[in-house]
Coordinates of C-alpha atoms in Angstrom, one line a residue:
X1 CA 186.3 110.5 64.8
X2 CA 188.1 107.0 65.5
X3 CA 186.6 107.2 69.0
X4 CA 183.1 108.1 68.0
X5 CA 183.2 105.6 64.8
X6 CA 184.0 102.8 67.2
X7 CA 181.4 103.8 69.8
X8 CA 179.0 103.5 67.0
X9 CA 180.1 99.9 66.3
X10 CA 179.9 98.6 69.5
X11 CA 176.5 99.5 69.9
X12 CA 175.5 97.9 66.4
X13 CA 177.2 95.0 67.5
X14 CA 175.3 95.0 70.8
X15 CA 172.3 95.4 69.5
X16 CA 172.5 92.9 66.7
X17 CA 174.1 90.3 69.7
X18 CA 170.8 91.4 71.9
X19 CA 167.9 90.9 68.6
X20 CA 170.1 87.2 68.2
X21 CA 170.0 86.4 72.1
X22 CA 166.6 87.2 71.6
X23 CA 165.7 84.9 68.4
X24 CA 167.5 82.2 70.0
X25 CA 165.3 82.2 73.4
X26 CA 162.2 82.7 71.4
X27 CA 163.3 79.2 69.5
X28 CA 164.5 77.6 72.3
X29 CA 161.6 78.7 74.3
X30 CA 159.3 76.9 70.8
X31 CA 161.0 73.9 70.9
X32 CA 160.3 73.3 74.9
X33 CA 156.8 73.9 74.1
X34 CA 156.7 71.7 70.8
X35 CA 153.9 69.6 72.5
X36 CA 151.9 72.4 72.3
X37 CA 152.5 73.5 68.5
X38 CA 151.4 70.2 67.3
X39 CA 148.2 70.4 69.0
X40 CA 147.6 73.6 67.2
X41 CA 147.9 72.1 63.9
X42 CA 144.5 70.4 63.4
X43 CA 142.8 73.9 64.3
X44 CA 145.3 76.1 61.6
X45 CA 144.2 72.7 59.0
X46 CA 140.3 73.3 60.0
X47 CA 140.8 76.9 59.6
X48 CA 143.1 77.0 56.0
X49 CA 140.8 74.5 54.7
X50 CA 137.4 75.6 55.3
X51 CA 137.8 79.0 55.8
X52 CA 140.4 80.5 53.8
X53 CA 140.5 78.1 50.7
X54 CA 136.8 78.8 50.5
X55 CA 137.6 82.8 50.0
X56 CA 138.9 81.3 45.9
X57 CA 134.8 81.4 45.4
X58 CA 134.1 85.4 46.3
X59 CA 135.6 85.5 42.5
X60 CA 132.8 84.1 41.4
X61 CA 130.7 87.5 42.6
X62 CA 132.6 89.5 39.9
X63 CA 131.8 86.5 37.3
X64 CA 128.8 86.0 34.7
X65 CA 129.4 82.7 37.0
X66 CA 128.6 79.6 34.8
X67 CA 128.2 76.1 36.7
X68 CA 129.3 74.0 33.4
X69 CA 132.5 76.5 32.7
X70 CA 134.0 76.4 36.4
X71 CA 135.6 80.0 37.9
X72 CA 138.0 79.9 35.3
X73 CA 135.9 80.1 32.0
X74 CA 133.3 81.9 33.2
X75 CA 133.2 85.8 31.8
X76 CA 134.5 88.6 34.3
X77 CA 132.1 91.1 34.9
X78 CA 133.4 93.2 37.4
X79 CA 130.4 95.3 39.5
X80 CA 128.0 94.5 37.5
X81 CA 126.5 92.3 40.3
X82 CA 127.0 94.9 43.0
X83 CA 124.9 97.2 40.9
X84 CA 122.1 94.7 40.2
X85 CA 122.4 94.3 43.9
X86 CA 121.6 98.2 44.5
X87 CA 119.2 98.7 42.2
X88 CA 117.0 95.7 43.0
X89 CA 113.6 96.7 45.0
X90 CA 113.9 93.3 46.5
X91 CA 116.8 93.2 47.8
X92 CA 116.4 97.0 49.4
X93 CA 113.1 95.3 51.5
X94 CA 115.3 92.5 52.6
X95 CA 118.1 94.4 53.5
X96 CA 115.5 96.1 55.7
X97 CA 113.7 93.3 57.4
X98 CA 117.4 91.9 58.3
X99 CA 118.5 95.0 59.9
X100 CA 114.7 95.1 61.8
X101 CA 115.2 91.6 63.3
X102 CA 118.7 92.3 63.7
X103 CA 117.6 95.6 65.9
X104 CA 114.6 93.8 67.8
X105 CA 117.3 91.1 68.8
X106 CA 120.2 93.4 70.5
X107 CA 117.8 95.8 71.7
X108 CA 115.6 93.2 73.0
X109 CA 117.5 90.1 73.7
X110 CA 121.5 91.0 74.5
X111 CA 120.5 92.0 77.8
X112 CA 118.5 89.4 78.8
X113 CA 121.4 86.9 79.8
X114 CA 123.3 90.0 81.8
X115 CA 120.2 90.3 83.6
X116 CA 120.3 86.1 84.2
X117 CA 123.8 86.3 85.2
X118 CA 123.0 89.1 88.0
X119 CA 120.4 87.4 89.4
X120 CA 121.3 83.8 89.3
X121 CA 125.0 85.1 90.9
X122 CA 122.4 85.8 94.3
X123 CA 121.1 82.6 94.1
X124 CA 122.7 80.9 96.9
X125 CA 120.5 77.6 97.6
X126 CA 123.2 75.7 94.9
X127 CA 120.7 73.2 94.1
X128 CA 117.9 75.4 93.3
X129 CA 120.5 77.6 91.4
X130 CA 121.9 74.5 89.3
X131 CA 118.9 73.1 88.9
X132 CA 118.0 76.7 87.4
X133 CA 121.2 76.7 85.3
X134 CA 120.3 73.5 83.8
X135 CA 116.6 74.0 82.7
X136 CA 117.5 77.3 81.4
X137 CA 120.5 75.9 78.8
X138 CA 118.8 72.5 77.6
X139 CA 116.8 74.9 74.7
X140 CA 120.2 75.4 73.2
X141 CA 121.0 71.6 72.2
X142 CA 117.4 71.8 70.6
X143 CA 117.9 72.1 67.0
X144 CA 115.7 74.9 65.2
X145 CA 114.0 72.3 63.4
X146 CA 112.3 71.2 67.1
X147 CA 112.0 74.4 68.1
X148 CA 110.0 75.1 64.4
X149 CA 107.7 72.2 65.1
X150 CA 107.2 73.2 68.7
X151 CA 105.8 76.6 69.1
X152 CA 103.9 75.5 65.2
X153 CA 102.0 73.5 67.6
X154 CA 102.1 75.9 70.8
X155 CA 100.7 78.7 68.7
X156 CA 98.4 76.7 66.1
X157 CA 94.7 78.0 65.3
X158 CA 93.4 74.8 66.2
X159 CA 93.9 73.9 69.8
X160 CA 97.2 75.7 69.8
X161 CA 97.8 76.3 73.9
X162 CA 98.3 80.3 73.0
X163 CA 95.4 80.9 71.0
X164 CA 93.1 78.6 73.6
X165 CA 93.7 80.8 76.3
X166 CA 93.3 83.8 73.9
X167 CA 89.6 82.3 73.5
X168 CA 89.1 81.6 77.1
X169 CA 89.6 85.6 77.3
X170 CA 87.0 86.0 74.8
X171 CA 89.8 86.8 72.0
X172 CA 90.0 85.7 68.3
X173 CA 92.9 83.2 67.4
X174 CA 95.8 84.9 65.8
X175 CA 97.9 83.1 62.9
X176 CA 101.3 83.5 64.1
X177 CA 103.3 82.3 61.7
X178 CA 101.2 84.1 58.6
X179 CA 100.9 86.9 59.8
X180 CA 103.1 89.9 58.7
X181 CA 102.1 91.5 62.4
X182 CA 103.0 88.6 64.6
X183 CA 105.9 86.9 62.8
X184 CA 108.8 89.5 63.8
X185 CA 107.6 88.9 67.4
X186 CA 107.8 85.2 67.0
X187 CA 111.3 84.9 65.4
X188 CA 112.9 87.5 68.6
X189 CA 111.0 85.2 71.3
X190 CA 111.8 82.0 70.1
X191 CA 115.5 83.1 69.8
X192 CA 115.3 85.0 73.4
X193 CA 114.0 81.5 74.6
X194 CA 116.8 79.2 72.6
X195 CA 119.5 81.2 73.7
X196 CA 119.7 83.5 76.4
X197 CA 120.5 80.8 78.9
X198 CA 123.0 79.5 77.1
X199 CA 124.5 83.0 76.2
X200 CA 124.6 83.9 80.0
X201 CA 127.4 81.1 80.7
X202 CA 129.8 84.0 79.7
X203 CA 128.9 86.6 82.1
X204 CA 128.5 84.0 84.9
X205 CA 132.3 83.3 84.5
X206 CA 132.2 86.7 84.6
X207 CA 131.1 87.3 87.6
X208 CA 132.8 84.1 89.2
X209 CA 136.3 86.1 88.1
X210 CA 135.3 89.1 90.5
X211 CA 137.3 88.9 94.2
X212 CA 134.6 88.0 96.6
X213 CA 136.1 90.1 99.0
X214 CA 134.5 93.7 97.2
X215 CA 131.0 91.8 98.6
X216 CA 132.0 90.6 101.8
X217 CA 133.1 94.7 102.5
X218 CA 129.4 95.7 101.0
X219 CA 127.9 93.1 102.7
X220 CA 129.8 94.6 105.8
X221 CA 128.6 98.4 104.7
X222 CA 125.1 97.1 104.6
X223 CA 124.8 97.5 100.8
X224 CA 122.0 95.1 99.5
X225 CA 121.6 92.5 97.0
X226 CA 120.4 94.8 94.5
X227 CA 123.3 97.5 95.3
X228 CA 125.6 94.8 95.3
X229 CA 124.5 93.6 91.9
X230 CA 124.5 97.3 90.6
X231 CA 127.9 98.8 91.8
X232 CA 130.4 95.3 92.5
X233 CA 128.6 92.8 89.6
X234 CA 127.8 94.9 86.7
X235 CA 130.9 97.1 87.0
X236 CA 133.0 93.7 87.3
X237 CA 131.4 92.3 84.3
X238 CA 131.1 95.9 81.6
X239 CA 134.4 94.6 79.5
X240 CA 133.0 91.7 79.1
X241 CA 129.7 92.7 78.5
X242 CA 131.4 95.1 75.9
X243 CA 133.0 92.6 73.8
X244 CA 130.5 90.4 73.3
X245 CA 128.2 93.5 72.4
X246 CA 131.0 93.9 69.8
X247 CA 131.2 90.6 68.6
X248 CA 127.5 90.6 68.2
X249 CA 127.7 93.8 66.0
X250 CA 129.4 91.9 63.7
X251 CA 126.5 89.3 63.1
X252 CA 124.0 92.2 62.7
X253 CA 123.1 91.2 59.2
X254 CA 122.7 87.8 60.4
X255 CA 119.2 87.7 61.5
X256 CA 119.1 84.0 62.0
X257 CA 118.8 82.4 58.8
X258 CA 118.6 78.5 59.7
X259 CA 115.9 79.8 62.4
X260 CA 113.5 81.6 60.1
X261 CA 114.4 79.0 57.2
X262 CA 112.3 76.5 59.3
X263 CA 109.8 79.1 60.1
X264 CA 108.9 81.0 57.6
X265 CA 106.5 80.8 54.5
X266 CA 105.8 82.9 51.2
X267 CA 103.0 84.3 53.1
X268 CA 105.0 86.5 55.3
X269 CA 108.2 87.3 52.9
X270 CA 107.2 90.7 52.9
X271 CA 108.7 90.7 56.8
X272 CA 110.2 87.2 57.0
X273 CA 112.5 87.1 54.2
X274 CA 116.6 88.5 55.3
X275 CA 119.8 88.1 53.4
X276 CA 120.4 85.1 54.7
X277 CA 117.2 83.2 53.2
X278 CA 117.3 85.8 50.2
X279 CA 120.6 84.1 49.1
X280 CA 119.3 80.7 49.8
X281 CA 116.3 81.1 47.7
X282 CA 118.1 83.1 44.8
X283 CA 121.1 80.6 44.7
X284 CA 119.9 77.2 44.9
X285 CA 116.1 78.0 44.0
X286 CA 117.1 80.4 40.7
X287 CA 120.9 79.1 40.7
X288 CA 122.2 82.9 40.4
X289 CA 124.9 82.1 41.9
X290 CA 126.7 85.0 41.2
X291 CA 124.1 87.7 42.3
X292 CA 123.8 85.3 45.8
X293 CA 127.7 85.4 46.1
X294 CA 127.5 89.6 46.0
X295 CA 125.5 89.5 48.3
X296 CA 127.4 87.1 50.7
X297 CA 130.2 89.4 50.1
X298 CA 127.9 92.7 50.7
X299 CA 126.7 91.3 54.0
X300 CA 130.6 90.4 54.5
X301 CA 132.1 93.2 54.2
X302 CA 129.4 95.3 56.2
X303 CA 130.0 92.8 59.6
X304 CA 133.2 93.8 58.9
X305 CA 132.9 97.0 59.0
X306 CA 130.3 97.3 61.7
X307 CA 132.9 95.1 64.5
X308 CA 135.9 97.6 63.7
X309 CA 133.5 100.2 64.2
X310 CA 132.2 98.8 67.4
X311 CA 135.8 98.2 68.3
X312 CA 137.1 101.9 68.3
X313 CA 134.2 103.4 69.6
X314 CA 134.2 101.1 72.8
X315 CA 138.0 101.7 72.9
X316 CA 137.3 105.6 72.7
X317 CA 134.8 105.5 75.5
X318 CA 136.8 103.3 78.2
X319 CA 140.0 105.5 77.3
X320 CA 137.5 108.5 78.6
X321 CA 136.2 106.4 81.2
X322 CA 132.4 106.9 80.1
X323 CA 132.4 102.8 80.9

């Protein structure tokens, strides 16, 4: 027993020596990298200030919110906004027209800068492919505002460039932007033509990140540029491509407020309006602040939802090696 007893000590000795060598090295290792700590301390104060301490306002979703009485004298109401939330028409049709645009976008749009990756990575003239690189990104420091005013005048009814060569063809001009038909179209292809160049720096690195010696042995097997792209690139790339698709599930309820918000008019809120412009209008135009804050928290809570879910089913299908 004595024997046993003491054997039993030593070991909670040595392991309580080991877990305090361990807590030492981890400080000591801390302190020699100090420098960087401090450097991390503007980004924790950007994110504690405006993105936790903001959280104190979901409260107000629960609240009869009054602007006069503050969060803390207004009357608690629990759900009762989360139900006038479901059983509003309105809301249902805007709920819809988010996830539409939302739909159009991924389906439509995430695999435009894969495809601008693959094919600019066979570019090899360097100027021609920089020069590429470059024309292709500059729509992304363009504010939507620009953008707005731009294809406004590209696709006006009078002398609009779309709708003269429409007439040259011997059509009639088309009212883009107030039209219920055309203005889903518009929103996905100004976004396509905004973004995708600058959303293809990612797989680019991507690619760059692959060893050059898998082409040099397909170049040497007499694979081709297009067997090249299909069984070395886009193979190299699929993790990536996979967590950006997951990172974009996240954001599927975010059908581009600021972009339609400079777009779009009363005529077409029957296909226009999402949850992003429905909160704008309902809190600042009605001040229901309350009702907009539910729905901040609904659209939330259901990105939320939708990246965890996108999470384990990618997980799932690399552990089976579907991917």
């Amino acid at each position: 027993m004595k024997l046993g007893g003491s054997v039993t000590d030593l070991n909670r000795k040595s392991k309580l020596q080991a877990t305090r060598i361990r807590s030492a090295s981890k400080w000591r290792l801390a302190w020699r990298n100090r420098d960087y700590y401090v450097l991390l301390i503007p980004g924790l104060l950007f994110l504690l200030l405006f993105k936790y301490t903001p959280l104190y306002g979901v409260l107000i979703a629960f609240q009869d919110f009054n602007i006069f009485e503050g969060i803390r004298g207004s009357e608690w109401v629990g759900l009762e906004q989360f139900h006038k939330l479901i059983q509003s028409d309105e809301f249902g049709r805007v709920f819809m027209n988010t996830l539409l645009i939302s739909v159009y976008k991924i389906v439509l749009l995430f695999p435009v800068p894969v495809l601008i990756a693959l094919v600019l990575n066979e570019v090899r003239l360097m100027f021609f492919k920089r020069t590429i690189q470059t024309i292709i990104y500059l729509p992304h420091f363009l504010s939507w505002v620009i953008i707005s005013g731009l294809f406004v005048t590209i696709l006006s009814t009078s002398g609009g460039l779309v709708n003269n060569i429409i007439q040259w063809f011997g059509g009639e001009p088309v009212s883009f932007f107030v039209s219920n038909d055309y203005f889903r179209s518009v929103v996905v292809f100004t976004a396509g033509w905004k973004e995708s160049g600058w959303n293809a720096i990612v797989f680019i690195a991507a690619i760059a990140g692959i060893d050059q010696e898998q082409y040099e042995a397909a170049s040497i097997d007499g694979a081709g540029r297009i067997r090249r792209m299909l069984h070395i690139s886009l193979p190299g790339i699929l993790p990536t491509v996979v967590l950006m698709f997951i990172l974009r599930l996240g954001s599927v309820l975010d059908a581009g407020t600021e972009q339609i918000l400079t777009m779009y008019n009363p005529v077409v809120y029957e296909t226009a309006d999402v949850i992003g412009t429905f909160v704008y209008r309902i809190g600042l135009g009605k001040m229901d602040y309350s009702f907009s804050t539910a729905v901040g928290l609904f659209n939330s809570v259901v990105g939320f939802i939708l990246i965890v879910s996108g999470n384990y089913i990618s997980r799932k299908l690399l552990n089976r090696g579907i991917w």
